[in-house]
Coordinates of C-alpha atoms in Angstrom, one line a residue:
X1 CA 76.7 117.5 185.6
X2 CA 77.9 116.0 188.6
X3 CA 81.1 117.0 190.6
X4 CA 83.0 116.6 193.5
X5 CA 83.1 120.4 195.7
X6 CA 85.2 121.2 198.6
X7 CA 83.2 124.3 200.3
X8 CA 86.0 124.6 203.5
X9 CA 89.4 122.6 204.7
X10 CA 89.1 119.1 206.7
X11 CA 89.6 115.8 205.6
X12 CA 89.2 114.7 202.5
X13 CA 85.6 112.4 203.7
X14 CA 84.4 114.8 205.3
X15 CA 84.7 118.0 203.2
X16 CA 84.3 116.6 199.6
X17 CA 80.9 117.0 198.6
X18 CA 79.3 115.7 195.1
X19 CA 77.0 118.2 193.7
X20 CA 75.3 118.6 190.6
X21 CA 76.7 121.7 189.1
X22 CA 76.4 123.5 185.4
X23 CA 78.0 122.1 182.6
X24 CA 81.3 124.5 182.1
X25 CA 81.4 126.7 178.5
X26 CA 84.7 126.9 177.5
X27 CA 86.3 130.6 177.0
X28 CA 89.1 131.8 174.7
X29 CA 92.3 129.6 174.6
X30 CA 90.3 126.7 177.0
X31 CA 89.3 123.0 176.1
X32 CA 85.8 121.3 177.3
X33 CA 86.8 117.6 178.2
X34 CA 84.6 114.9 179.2
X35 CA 86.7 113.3 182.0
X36 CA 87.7 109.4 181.1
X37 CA 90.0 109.2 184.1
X38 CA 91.3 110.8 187.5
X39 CA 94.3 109.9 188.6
X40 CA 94.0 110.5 192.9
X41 CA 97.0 112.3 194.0
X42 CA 98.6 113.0 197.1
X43 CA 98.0 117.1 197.0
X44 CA 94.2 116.8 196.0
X45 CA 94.1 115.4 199.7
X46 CA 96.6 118.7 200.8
X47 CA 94.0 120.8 198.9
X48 CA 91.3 119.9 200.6
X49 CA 93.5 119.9 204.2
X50 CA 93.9 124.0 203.1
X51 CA 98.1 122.6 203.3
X52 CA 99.0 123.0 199.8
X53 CA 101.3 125.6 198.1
X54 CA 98.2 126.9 195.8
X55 CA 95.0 127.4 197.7
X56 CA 92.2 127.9 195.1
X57 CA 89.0 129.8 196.2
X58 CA 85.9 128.1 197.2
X59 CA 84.4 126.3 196.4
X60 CA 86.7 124.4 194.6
X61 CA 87.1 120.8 192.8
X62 CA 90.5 118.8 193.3
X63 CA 92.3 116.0 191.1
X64 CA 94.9 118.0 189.4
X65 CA 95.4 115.6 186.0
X66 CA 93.0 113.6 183.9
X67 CA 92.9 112.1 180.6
X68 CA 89.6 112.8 178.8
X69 CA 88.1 113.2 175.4
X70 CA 87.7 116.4 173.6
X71 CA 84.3 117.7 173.5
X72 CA 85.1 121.2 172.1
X73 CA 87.4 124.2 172.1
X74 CA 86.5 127.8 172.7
X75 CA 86.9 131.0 170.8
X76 CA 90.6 131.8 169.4
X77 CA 91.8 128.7 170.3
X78 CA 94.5 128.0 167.2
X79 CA 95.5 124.5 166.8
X80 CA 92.8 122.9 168.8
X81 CA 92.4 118.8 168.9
X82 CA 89.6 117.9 167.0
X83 CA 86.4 116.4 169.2
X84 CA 86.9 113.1 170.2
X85 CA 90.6 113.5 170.7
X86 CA 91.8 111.9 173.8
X87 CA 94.7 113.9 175.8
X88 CA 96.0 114.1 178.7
X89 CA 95.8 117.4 181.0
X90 CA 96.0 119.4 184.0
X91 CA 93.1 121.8 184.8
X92 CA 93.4 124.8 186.2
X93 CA 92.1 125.1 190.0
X94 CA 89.4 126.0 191.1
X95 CA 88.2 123.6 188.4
X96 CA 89.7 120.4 188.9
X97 CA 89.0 116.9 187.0
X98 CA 87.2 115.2 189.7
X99 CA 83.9 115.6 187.9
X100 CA 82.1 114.4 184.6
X101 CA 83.5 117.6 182.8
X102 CA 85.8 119.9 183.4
X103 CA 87.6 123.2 180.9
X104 CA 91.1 123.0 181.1
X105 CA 94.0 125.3 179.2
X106 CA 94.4 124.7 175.5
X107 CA 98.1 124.7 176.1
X108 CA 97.9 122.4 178.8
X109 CA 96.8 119.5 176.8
X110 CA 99.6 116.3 175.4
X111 CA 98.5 113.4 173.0
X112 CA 97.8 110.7 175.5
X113 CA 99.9 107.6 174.9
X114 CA 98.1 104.9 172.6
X115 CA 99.8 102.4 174.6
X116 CA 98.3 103.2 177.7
X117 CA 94.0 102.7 178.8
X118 CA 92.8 105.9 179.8
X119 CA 93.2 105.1 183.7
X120 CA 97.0 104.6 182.9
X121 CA 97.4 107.8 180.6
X122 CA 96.1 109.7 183.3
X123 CA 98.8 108.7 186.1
X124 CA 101.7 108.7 183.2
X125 CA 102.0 113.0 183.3
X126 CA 102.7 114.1 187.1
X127 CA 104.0 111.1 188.8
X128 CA 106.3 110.1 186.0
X129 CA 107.4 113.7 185.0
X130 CA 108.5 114.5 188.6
X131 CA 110.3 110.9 188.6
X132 CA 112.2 111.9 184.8
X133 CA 113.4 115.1 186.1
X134 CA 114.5 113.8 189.3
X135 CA 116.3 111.5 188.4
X136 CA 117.6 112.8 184.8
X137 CA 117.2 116.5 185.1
X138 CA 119.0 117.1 188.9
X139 CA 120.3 114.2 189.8
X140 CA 121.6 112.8 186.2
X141 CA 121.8 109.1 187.2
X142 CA 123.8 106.6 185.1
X143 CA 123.3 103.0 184.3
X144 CA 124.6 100.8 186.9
X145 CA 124.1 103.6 190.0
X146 CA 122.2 102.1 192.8
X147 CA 118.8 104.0 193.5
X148 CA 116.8 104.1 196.7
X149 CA 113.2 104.8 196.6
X150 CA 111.2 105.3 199.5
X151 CA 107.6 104.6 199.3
X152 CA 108.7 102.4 196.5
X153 CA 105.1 100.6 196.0
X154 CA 103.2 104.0 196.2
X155 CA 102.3 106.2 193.1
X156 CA 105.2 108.4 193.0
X157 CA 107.5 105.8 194.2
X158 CA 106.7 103.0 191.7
X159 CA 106.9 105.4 189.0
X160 CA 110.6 106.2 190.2
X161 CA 111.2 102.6 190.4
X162 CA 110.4 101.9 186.6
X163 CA 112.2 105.1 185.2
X164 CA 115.0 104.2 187.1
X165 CA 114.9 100.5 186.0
X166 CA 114.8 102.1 182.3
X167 CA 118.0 104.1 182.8
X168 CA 119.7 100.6 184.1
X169 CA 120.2 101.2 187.2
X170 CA 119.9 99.2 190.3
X171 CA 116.8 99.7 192.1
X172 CA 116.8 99.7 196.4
X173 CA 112.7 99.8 196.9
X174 CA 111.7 100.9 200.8
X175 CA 108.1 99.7 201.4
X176 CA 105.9 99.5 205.1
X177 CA 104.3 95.8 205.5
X178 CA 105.1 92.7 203.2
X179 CA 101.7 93.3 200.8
X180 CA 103.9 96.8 199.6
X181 CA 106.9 94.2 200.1
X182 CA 105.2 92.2 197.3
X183 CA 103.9 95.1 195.1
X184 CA 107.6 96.2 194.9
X185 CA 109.3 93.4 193.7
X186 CA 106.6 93.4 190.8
X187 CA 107.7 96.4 189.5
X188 CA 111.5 95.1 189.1
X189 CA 113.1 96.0 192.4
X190 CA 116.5 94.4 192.3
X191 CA 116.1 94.7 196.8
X192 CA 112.9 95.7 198.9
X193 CA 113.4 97.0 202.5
X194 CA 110.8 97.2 204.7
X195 CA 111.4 100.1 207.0
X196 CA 109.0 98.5 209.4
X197 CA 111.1 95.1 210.5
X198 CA 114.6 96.4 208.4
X199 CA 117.2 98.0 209.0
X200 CA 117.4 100.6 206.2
X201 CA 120.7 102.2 206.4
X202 CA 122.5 98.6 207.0
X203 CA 120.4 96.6 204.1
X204 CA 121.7 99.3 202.0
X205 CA 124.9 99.4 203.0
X206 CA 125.3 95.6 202.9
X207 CA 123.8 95.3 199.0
X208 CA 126.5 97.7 197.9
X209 CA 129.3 96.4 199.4
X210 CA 129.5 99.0 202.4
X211 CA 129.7 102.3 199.4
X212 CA 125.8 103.8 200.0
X213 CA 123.1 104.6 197.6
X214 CA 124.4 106.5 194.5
X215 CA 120.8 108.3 194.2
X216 CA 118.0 108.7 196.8
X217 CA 114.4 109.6 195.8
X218 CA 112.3 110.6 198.7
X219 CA 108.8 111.4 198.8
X220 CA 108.9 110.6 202.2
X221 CA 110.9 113.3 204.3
X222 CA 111.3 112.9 208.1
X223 CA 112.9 109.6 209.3
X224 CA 113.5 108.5 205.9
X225 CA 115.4 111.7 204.9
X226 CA 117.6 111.1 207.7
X227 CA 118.2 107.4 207.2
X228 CA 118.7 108.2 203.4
X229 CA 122.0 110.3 204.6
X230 CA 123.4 108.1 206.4
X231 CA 123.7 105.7 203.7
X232 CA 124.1 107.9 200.5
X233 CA 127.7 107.0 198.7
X234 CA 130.2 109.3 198.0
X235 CA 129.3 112.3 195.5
X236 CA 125.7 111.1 196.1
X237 CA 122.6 112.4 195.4
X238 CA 118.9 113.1 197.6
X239 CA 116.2 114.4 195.4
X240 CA 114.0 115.7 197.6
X241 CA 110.4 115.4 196.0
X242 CA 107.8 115.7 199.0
X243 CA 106.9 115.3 202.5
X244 CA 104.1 112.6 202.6
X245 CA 105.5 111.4 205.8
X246 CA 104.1 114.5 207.1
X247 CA 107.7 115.9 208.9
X248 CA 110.1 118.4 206.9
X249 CA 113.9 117.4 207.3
X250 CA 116.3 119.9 208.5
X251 CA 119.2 119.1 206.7
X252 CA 122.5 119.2 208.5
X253 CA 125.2 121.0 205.9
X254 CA 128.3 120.0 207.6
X255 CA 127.1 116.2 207.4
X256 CA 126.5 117.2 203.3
X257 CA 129.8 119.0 203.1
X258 CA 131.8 116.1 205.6
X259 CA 130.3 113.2 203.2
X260 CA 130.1 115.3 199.7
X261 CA 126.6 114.4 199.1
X262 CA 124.4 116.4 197.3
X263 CA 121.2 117.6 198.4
X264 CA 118.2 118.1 195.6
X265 CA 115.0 120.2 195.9
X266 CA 112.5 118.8 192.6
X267 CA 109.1 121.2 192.2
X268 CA 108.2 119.8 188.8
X269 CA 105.4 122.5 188.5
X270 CA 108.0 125.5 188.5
X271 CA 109.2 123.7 185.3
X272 CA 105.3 124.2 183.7
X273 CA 106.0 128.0 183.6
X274 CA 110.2 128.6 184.2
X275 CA 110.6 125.5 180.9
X276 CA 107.8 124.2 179.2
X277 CA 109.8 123.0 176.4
X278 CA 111.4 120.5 178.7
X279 CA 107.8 119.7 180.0
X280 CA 107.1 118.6 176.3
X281 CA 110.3 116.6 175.4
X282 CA 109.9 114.6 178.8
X283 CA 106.7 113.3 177.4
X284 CA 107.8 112.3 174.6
X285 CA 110.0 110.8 176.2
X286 CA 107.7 108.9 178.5
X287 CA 105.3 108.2 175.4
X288 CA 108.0 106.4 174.2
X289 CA 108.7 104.6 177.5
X290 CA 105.2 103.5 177.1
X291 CA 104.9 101.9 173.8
X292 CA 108.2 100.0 174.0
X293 CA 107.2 98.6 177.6
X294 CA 109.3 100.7 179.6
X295 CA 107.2 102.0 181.5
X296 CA 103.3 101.0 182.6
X297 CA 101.8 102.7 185.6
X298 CA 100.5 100.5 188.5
X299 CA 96.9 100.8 188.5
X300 CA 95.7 99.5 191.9
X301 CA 92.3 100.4 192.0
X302 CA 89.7 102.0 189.0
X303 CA 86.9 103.8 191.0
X304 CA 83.2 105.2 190.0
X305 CA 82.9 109.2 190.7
X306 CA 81.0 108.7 193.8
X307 CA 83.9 106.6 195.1
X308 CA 86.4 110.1 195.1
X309 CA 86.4 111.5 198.0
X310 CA 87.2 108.0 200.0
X311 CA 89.8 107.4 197.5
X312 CA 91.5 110.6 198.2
X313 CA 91.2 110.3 201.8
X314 CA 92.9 106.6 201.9
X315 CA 95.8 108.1 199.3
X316 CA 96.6 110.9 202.1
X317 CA 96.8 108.1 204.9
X318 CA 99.2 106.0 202.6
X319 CA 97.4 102.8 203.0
X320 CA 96.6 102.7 198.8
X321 CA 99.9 100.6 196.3
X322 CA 100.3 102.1 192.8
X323 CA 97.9 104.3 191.8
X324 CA 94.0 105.1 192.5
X325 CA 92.0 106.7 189.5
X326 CA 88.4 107.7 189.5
X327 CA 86.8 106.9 186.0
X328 CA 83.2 108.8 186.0

């Protein structure tokens, strides 16, 4: 079978290699899925940069969540999906679904949504899971709040966007360049900002009549951290989900404590081992999302296997909208 190797760190093009490889065996408590769909994310290009928090041996395969098709289940595996099941799942590194098979945990494994095509399941789980616990989980927004997104028209941003739309509040969208502009106010931004001929902090300030963004979601870090603060209402919240941006913020605590904002660190993968219970209500919860309409991830582009490793290299320089899956 074919699959995508990385063999040492560089950029994504020019370190991804596709290679023909054995077809994997699954072993005790592992599923063998034929791949349907990728979904490209941001840390598959940090994997292959050597600049993520895990750093599986190599050689390795990225894309760290599919939906595929259940070909078969290994020994003592209780509970199994029958073959031909279609789930959504997260394999476990150095094994990852950017390839025409992959094994993945038993345990790992959700229904995926009937609502939802395979390239759509397959961006529902990470994206949408961080954005649920964001903004339910730490920063418990209510109807009516106003929420800023940075990144608004990228895949974790847009997925923010909707669940925030969902829980009825107001949705501020930040975007780079009027195409993002565009893709934003698809997805049911009530205001887009574009950081790169706006003024951020007084757009924000003006649509809320001078009180600040109740909830900021930011992806981002660096400038848009520090614009976020200086526009975040009273008893606000920052939900600090990533760094794509490429600059950590160094938060200033006597500005926090001066304004009584809060400040909110989101690693939705501690909650796979600290709280897997919660993992599994929040998909149900998205499944039902789904189906009533809620929710529907922004599929930008639906790629062939040999397209991969440009897709993850143009996701890492931010110049993709919505979300890029490779269907093999």
């Amino acid at each position: 079978m074919k699959a995508w190797r990385v063999h040492a760190n560089g950029e994504p093009r020019e370190v991804m290699r596709l290679e023909d490889i054995p077809e994997p065996e699954p072993g005790p408590g592992e599923l063998l899925l034929r791949v349907r769909a990728a979904n490209v994310n941001f840390p598959d290009a940090l994997l292959c940069r050597g600049e993520y928090q895990v750093r599986p041996p190599f050689p390795f395969t990225p894309g760290v969540e599919l939906c595929g098709e259940v070909l078969a289940a290994g020994p003592d595996t209780p509970g199994a999906p029958a073959p031909g099941t279609r789930v959504l799942a997260q394999p476990a590194l150095p094994s990852g679904a950017f390839g025409e098979q992959v094994l993945v945990p038993a345990a790992s494994v959700r229904t995926a949504p009937e609502a939802l095509d395979d390239a759509e399941a397959a961006a529902l789980h990470i994206g949408y899971q961080t954005g649920w616990f964001g903004l339910h989980r730490r920063a418990r927004i209510q109807p009516g709040e106003t929420l800023l997104v940075h990144a608004a028209a990228g895949g974790v941003g847009s997925a923010a966007v909707q669940l925030g739309k969902a829980a009825g509040a107001r949705v501020i969208g930040v975007v780079g360049g009027a195409a993002k502009a565009a893709t934003a106010r698809e997805l049911g931004c009530d205001l887009v900002v574009d950081r790169r001929s706006d003024d951020i902090v007084a757009a924000v300030k003006e649509a809320t009549g001078g009180r600040g963004a109740d909830v900021v979601y930011d992806p981002v870090g660096g400038d848009a951290y520090a614009k976020s603060v200086k526009c975040i209402a009273f008893e606000g919240r920052v939900i600090v989900v990533g760094f794509a941006g490429g600059a950590v913020p160094t938060p200033g605590l006597n500005h926090a404590l001066v304004k009584n904002y809060t400040i909110l660190g989101l690693h939705w993968g501690l909650y796979n081992t600290k709280d897997p219970a919660a993992v599994d209500a929040c998909h149900q919860e998205l499944t039902k999302l789904a189906t009533d309409g809620a929710v529907k991830p922004l599929i930008s582009e639906r790629l062939p296997l040999p397209e991969a490793a440009e897709a993850v290299q143009r996701v890492f320089d931010g110049v993709t909208t919505g979300r890029v899956v490779i269907q093999p």
